[in-house]
Coordinates of C-alpha atoms and ligand atoms in Angstrom, one line a residue:
M1 CA 7.5 36.7 -47.4
S2 CA 5.8 37.9 -44.0
A3 CA 5.9 36.3 -40.6
R4 CA 2.6 35.0 -39.5
P5 CA 1.8 35.7 -35.8
Q6 CA 3.7 33.5 -33.5
P7 CA 2.7 32.1 -29.8
R8 CA 4.8 32.6 -27.1
P9 CA 8.2 30.3 -26.4
G10 CA 6.4 27.1 -24.9
I11 CA 2.9 27.3 -25.9
M12 CA 3.3 24.9 -28.9
Q13 CA 5.0 22.0 -26.3
I14 CA 1.7 22.1 -24.7
E15 CA -0.7 19.0 -25.6
A16 CA -3.9 20.3 -25.1
Y17 CA -5.9 18.4 -22.8
V18 CA -8.1 15.6 -23.6
P19 CA -11.3 15.1 -21.6
G20 CA -12.4 12.0 -20.4
K21 CA -14.9 10.6 -23.5
S22 CA -18.8 11.0 -23.0
A23 CA -20.3 9.1 -25.6
A24 CA -19.8 5.8 -27.5
V25 CA -21.5 5.0 -31.2
G26 CA -24.8 3.0 -30.9
V27 CA -25.1 1.8 -27.5
A28 CA -28.3 2.1 -25.4
K29 CA -27.0 3.1 -22.4
I30 CA -23.7 4.9 -21.3
H31 CA -22.0 4.7 -18.1
K32 CA -19.4 7.7 -17.7
L33 CA -16.7 6.4 -16.2
S34 CA -13.7 8.6 -17.2
S35 CA -13.7 11.8 -15.4
N36 CA -14.2 11.0 -12.2
E37 CA -17.6 12.8 -11.6
T38 CA -19.9 11.6 -8.8
P39 CA -22.6 9.0 -9.6
L40 CA -24.7 10.8 -6.8
G41 CA -24.7 13.6 -8.6
P42 CA -24.8 17.3 -6.9
S43 CA -26.8 17.7 -3.5
P44 CA -30.8 18.4 -4.3
K45 CA -30.2 21.6 -2.4
A46 CA -27.5 23.0 -4.9
I47 CA -29.7 21.9 -7.6
A48 CA -32.7 24.2 -6.2
A49 CA -30.2 26.6 -5.4
L50 CA -29.1 26.8 -8.9
K51 CA -32.7 26.6 -10.2
A52 CA -33.7 29.6 -7.9
A53 CA -31.1 31.4 -9.1
D54 CA -32.4 35.0 -11.1
H55 CA -31.1 38.2 -12.7
F56 CA -28.8 37.1 -15.2
E57 CA -28.4 40.6 -16.6
L58 CA -26.7 41.4 -13.8
Y59 CA -23.0 40.6 -13.2
P60 CA -22.1 38.7 -10.5
D61 CA -20.0 39.4 -7.2
G62 CA -16.5 39.8 -8.4
S63 CA -15.0 38.6 -5.2
A64 CA -17.4 35.6 -4.3
T65 CA -18.0 37.1 -0.5
K66 CA -20.9 34.6 0.2
L67 CA -19.4 31.7 -1.2
R68 CA -16.0 32.5 0.5
E69 CA -17.9 33.0 4.0
A70 CA -19.6 29.6 3.2
I71 CA -16.4 27.7 2.8
A72 CA -14.5 29.7 5.5
A73 CA -17.1 28.9 8.0
K74 CA -17.4 25.4 6.9
Y75 CA -13.4 24.6 7.7
G76 CA -12.8 27.5 9.7
L77 CA -10.7 29.6 7.7
D78 CA -10.4 33.2 7.3
P79 CA -12.3 34.4 4.1
Q80 CA -9.9 37.0 3.5
R81 CA -7.6 34.1 2.4
L82 CA -9.6 32.5 0.0
I83 CA -9.8 33.0 -3.6
C84 CA -12.7 31.2 -5.7
G85 CA -12.1 30.4 -9.6
S86 CA -14.0 28.8 -12.4
G87 CA -12.8 25.3 -11.5
S88 CA -9.4 24.5 -9.6
D89 CA -8.1 24.4 -12.8
E90 CA -8.1 28.0 -13.4
L91 CA -6.4 28.5 -10.1
L92 CA -3.7 26.6 -10.7
S93 CA -3.1 28.7 -14.1
L94 CA -3.4 32.1 -12.1
I95 CA -1.1 31.3 -9.2
T96 CA 1.5 29.6 -11.8
N97 CA 1.2 33.2 -14.1
T98 CA 1.3 35.0 -10.6
Y99 CA 4.7 33.5 -9.6
M100 CA 6.4 31.9 -13.0
G101 CA 7.9 33.1 -16.0
P102 CA 10.4 32.0 -18.5
G103 CA 13.6 30.6 -16.9
D104 CA 11.7 29.3 -13.7
E105 CA 11.0 26.0 -13.2
G106 CA 7.4 24.6 -11.8
L107 CA 8.1 20.8 -10.4
Y108 CA 5.7 17.6 -10.1
S109 CA 5.5 14.0 -9.9
E110 CA 5.8 11.6 -12.8
H111 CA 2.4 10.9 -13.2
G112 CA 1.0 14.3 -11.9
F113 CA -2.3 16.0 -13.1
L114 CA -1.2 17.1 -16.7
V115 CA -2.9 20.8 -16.2
Y116 CA 0.3 21.5 -13.9
R117 CA 2.4 21.1 -17.4
I118 CA 0.0 22.9 -19.1
A119 CA 0.2 25.8 -16.7
I120 CA 3.6 25.6 -16.4
L121 CA 4.3 25.7 -20.4
A122 CA 1.7 28.5 -20.6
A123 CA 3.6 30.9 -18.3
G124 CA 6.6 30.4 -20.1
G125 CA 7.9 28.2 -17.2
T126 CA 9.9 24.8 -17.7
P127 CA 8.5 21.6 -16.5
V128 CA 10.7 19.5 -14.2
I129 CA 9.6 16.1 -13.5
A130 CA 10.4 13.9 -10.4
P131 CA 10.1 9.7 -10.9
E132 CA 7.7 7.8 -8.7
K133 CA 7.9 4.7 -6.7
D134 CA 5.4 2.3 -7.5
Y135 CA 2.6 5.3 -8.9
R136 CA 3.3 7.1 -5.5
T137 CA 5.2 10.4 -5.3
D138 CA 8.8 10.2 -4.0
V139 CA 9.1 13.2 -1.8
D140 CA 13.4 12.6 -2.1
A141 CA 13.0 12.6 -6.0
L142 CA 11.0 15.9 -5.7
L143 CA 13.6 17.6 -3.3
A144 CA 16.4 16.3 -5.3
R145 CA 15.0 18.4 -8.4
V146 CA 14.8 22.0 -6.2
T147 CA 16.5 24.3 -7.7
D148 CA 17.1 28.1 -7.3
K149 CA 14.6 28.6 -10.3
T150 CA 11.9 26.0 -8.8
K151 CA 9.0 28.8 -8.4
I152 CA 6.2 26.3 -7.6
V153 CA 5.8 22.3 -6.6
Y154 CA 2.5 21.1 -7.3
L155 CA 1.4 17.9 -5.5
A156 CA -1.7 16.3 -5.7
N157 CA -2.8 14.3 -2.9
P158 CA -4.1 11.9 -3.6
N159 CA -2.8 12.4 -7.2
N160 CA -5.1 11.7 -10.4
P161 CA -4.8 9.7 -12.2
T162 CA -2.8 7.3 -9.8
G163 CA -5.1 7.5 -6.9
T164 CA -2.1 7.1 -4.7
Y165 CA -1.3 9.6 -1.4
I166 CA 1.4 10.5 0.7
P167 CA 0.8 10.7 4.4
F168 CA 0.7 14.2 6.1
D169 CA 4.3 13.5 7.5
E170 CA 5.7 13.0 4.2
V171 CA 3.7 16.3 2.9
K172 CA 5.3 18.0 5.7
R173 CA 8.9 16.7 5.1
L174 CA 8.6 18.2 1.7
H175 CA 7.7 21.4 3.0
A176 CA 10.3 21.4 5.2
G177 CA 12.9 20.8 2.7
L178 CA 11.7 23.8 0.1
P179 CA 13.5 27.1 0.0
S180 CA 10.8 29.7 1.7
H181 CA 10.5 31.4 -2.0
T182 CA 9.1 28.6 -3.5
I183 CA 5.7 27.7 -3.2
L184 CA 4.0 24.2 -2.4
V185 CA 0.5 23.8 -4.0
L186 CA -1.1 21.0 -2.2
D187 CA -4.1 20.3 -4.6
A188 CA -6.8 18.1 -2.5
A189 CA -9.4 17.6 -5.2
Y190 CA -9.9 14.0 -3.5
A191 CA -9.5 15.1 0.1
E192 CA -13.0 14.2 1.3
Y193 CA -12.7 10.6 -0.1
V194 CA -9.9 9.6 1.9
R195 CA -10.1 7.0 4.5
R196 CA -6.4 7.2 6.2
N197 CA -5.4 7.8 9.6
D198 CA -2.3 9.3 8.3
Y199 CA -3.7 11.6 5.6
E200 CA -4.2 15.2 6.1
A201 CA -5.6 17.6 3.6
G202 CA -2.7 20.2 4.7
L203 CA -5.1 23.1 5.9
E204 CA -2.7 23.1 8.6
L205 CA 0.7 23.4 6.6
V206 CA -1.4 26.6 4.9
A207 CA -2.0 28.6 7.8
T208 CA 1.1 28.1 9.1
H209 CA 3.6 29.1 6.7
D210 CA 4.3 31.8 4.2
N211 CA 4.7 29.5 1.0
V212 CA 1.7 26.9 1.0
V213 CA -1.3 27.1 -0.6
M214 CA -4.5 24.6 -1.6
T215 CA -6.8 24.2 -4.2
R216 CA -10.4 22.2 -3.5
T217 CA -13.0 21.9 -6.0
F218 CA -16.6 21.4 -6.1
S219 CA -16.1 19.2 -9.2
K220 CA -15.8 16.0 -7.6
I221 CA -17.3 14.9 -4.2
H222 CA -20.0 17.8 -4.9
G223 CA -21.1 17.0 -8.1
L224 CA -20.8 20.4 -9.9
A225 CA -18.1 19.7 -12.6
N226 CA -20.3 21.6 -15.0
L227 CA -20.6 24.6 -13.0
R228 CA -16.9 25.1 -12.6
L229 CA -16.1 25.9 -9.0
G230 CA -13.3 25.7 -7.1
W231 CA -11.6 27.4 -4.4
M232 CA -7.7 28.0 -3.0
V233 CA -6.4 29.0 0.3
G234 CA -3.4 30.5 0.9
P235 CA -1.3 33.2 2.8
A236 CA -2.7 36.6 2.7
P237 CA 0.0 37.9 0.2
I238 CA -0.3 35.3 -2.4
I239 CA -3.9 35.9 -2.4
D240 CA -3.6 39.4 -3.0
A241 CA -0.7 38.9 -5.7
V242 CA -3.3 36.3 -7.6
N243 CA -6.3 38.6 -6.9
R244 CA -4.8 41.1 -9.2
I245 CA -4.5 38.8 -12.1
R246 CA -8.1 37.1 -11.8
G247 CA -10.7 38.2 -14.1
P248 CA -13.1 40.7 -12.6
F249 CA -16.1 38.4 -12.6
N250 CA -14.3 34.7 -13.1
V251 CA -16.9 32.6 -11.2
N252 CA -20.9 33.1 -12.2
G253 CA -23.7 33.6 -9.9
P254 CA -25.6 30.7 -10.2
A255 CA -22.7 28.4 -9.9
M256 CA -22.0 30.2 -6.3
A257 CA -25.4 29.6 -5.3
A258 CA -25.1 26.1 -5.9
G259 CA -21.5 25.9 -4.3
I260 CA -22.7 27.6 -1.2
A261 CA -25.5 25.0 -1.0
A262 CA -23.8 22.3 -1.7
I263 CA -21.0 22.9 1.1
G264 CA -23.7 23.0 3.4
D265 CA -25.0 19.3 2.8
D266 CA -22.9 17.2 5.0
A267 CA -25.6 14.5 4.8
H268 CA -24.9 14.1 0.9
V269 CA -21.2 14.6 1.2
A270 CA -21.4 11.5 4.2
S271 CA -23.7 9.4 1.3
A272 CA -21.3 10.0 -1.3
I273 CA -18.2 9.1 0.7
A274 CA -20.1 5.8 1.8
H275 CA -20.9 5.3 -1.9
N276 CA -17.4 5.3 -3.0
E277 CA -15.7 3.3 0.0
Q278 CA -18.0 0.3 -0.6
W279 CA -17.6 0.5 -4.1
L280 CA -14.0 1.3 -4.4
D281 CA -13.3 -1.8 -2.2
W282 CA -15.7 -3.9 -4.1
L283 CA -14.2 -3.0 -7.5
T284 CA -10.8 -3.8 -6.3
K285 CA -11.5 -6.9 -4.8
E286 CA -13.8 -8.2 -7.9
I287 CA -11.1 -6.7 -10.7
G288 CA -8.5 -8.5 -8.6
A289 CA -10.3 -11.6 -8.5
L290 CA -10.4 -11.3 -12.4
G291 CA -6.6 -11.7 -12.7
L292 CA -5.9 -7.9 -13.6
K293 CA -3.8 -5.4 -11.5
T294 CA -4.8 -2.4 -9.9
T295 CA -2.9 0.4 -7.9
P296 CA -4.4 0.7 -4.4
S297 CA -6.1 3.9 -4.5
V298 CA -7.7 6.0 -1.8
G299 CA -9.8 8.3 -4.2
N300 CA -13.1 7.7 -6.1
F301 CA -11.2 6.2 -9.3
M302 CA -8.5 3.7 -10.0
L303 CA -5.9 2.6 -12.1
I304 CA -6.5 -1.0 -13.8
H305 CA -3.3 -2.6 -15.5
F306 CA -3.5 -4.8 -18.5
P307 CA -0.9 -6.9 -20.3
K308 CA 0.7 -6.2 -23.4
E309 CA -0.4 -9.2 -25.0
P310 CA -2.0 -8.5 -28.1
G311 CA -5.8 -8.7 -27.6
R312 CA -5.5 -8.1 -24.1
T313 CA -4.1 -4.5 -24.1
A314 CA -5.5 -1.3 -22.5
R315 CA -6.2 -0.3 -25.9
D316 CA -8.4 -3.8 -26.7
A317 CA -10.3 -3.3 -23.4
D318 CA -11.2 0.3 -23.7
A319 CA -12.5 -0.7 -27.2
F320 CA -14.2 -4.0 -25.9
L321 CA -15.8 -1.6 -22.9
S322 CA -16.7 1.3 -25.1
S323 CA -18.5 -0.8 -27.7
R324 CA -20.9 -2.1 -24.6
G325 CA -21.7 1.7 -23.1
L326 CA -18.9 1.6 -20.5
I327 CA -16.3 4.7 -21.0
L328 CA -13.5 4.5 -19.0
R329 CA -10.2 6.7 -19.5
R330 CA -7.0 6.4 -21.5
I331 CA -4.2 7.5 -19.8
D332 CA -1.2 7.4 -22.4
G333 CA -0.8 11.2 -21.9
Y334 CA 0.4 10.3 -18.8
G335 CA 3.0 7.9 -19.7
L336 CA 0.5 5.0 -19.0
P337 CA -0.4 3.4 -22.2
D338 CA -0.6 0.1 -20.5
A339 CA -3.6 0.9 -18.2
L340 CA -7.2 2.4 -17.7
R341 CA -8.6 4.6 -15.3
L342 CA -11.8 4.0 -13.9
T343 CA -14.1 6.1 -11.9
V344 CA -16.3 4.5 -9.6
G345 CA -20.2 4.4 -10.6
T346 CA -23.5 3.4 -9.8
E347 CA -24.0 0.1 -8.4
E348 CA -25.4 -0.8 -11.8
A349 CA -22.2 0.6 -13.9
N350 CA -19.6 -1.1 -11.4
R351 CA -21.4 -4.4 -11.8
L352 CA -21.6 -4.1 -15.3
L353 CA -18.1 -3.1 -15.4
V354 CA -16.9 -6.4 -13.6
E355 CA -19.0 -8.5 -15.7
T356 CA -18.0 -7.0 -19.3
L357 CA -14.4 -7.1 -17.9
R358 CA -14.6 -11.0 -17.3
A359 CA -16.6 -11.4 -20.8
F360 CA -13.0 -9.4 -22.1
L361 CA -10.6 -11.5 -20.5
G362 CA -12.5 -14.8 -21.3
R363 CA -13.4 -14.1 -25.0
D364 CA -11.4 -16.1 -27.7
H365 CA -9.1 -13.4 -29.3
A366 CA -7.1 -15.8 -31.1
Ligands
LIG401 C1 -10.6 17.0 -11.1 C2 -9.7 17.5 -10.6 C3 -9.1 19.0 -10.3 C4 -10.4 20.0 -10.3 O1 -10.4 20.2 -11.3 P1 -11.6 21.4 -11.7 O2 -10.9 22.5 -12.4 O3 -11.9 22.1 -10.0 O4 -13.1 20.9 -12.2 C5 -8.3 19.1 -9.6 N1 -7.0 18.7 -9.7 C6 -6.9 17.3 -9.9 C7 -5.9 16.4 -9.5 C8 -7.9 16.6 -10.6 O5 -8.2 15.4 -11.0

């Protein structure tokens, strides 16, 4: 008997990432509230830039020079310390593959973003998970699990799917407790949405240390998820190392053009922030008034917790909502089978969601 090809150890432990559903059968109108996409769509300037893109026969600028310059100008950064990726997911894999191998550990929080686990296992590393308190990152629990083998600590702040955050003081305390050879990855995919005085994405920490990087994305507030665009800022030696394994043309030209336009459109970002602030607050109150528990969120999404009572579970709610065109995210993969994750939608979608939840809870399910 001949042996068939075998994947490297760790690969078959990966549960492939399941994206949010986008369709329901036989419903006139679908409201996709499952992937933290913006209900406002991208900046009209980004759409115009994409449409104006030309010369598809030519390879793009492999070093994303203009996009890096636009990001650097916006945030007061050195373009040399930036690297762009096909979504920040690619950058999370690249940094993991650059620094982690078999025998190494990657550390993250209990309900941390699932892409970390995938990246760690794909690199042959071992995922190490720290428990949370009230769905929130617990810095002491993370620090207690740091070993000589910890190569990377991943912190989504705010975290997806919980929507919770830790104050910047806590982020600094986490960093201060790490050995200098361990990289702290600050995943700030939702930073723009946060309205809290004690929150900072952490660019200051990146600028002043040799072992901190931050990933950002155009997929969320900028509304360009389909174009796959993200960036990472970090110390020169880390950016240099990651660039060595990056695909030479990992970001395409039309996406870069749209990204440059998007990052320059402050008015569009401001509208997205205002819309989210209003409707996150409204949804939290209205859903709470229905008697369902929610986890307080600072992102553009929130967890809704359901009882275990047959007929009223998260699974039942998901079926009821889906059949009426409201697509939320089940998060069993995060160990949260009793909750659904809801993305803030348009006014129409938000109002319909609350009315439909009311009907779900009020129906006779005996
Ligand atoms: C959505 C999200 C990202 C961004 O992914 P992209 O690959 O940039 O689309 C990164 N981290 C977290 C926590 C997210 O929720």
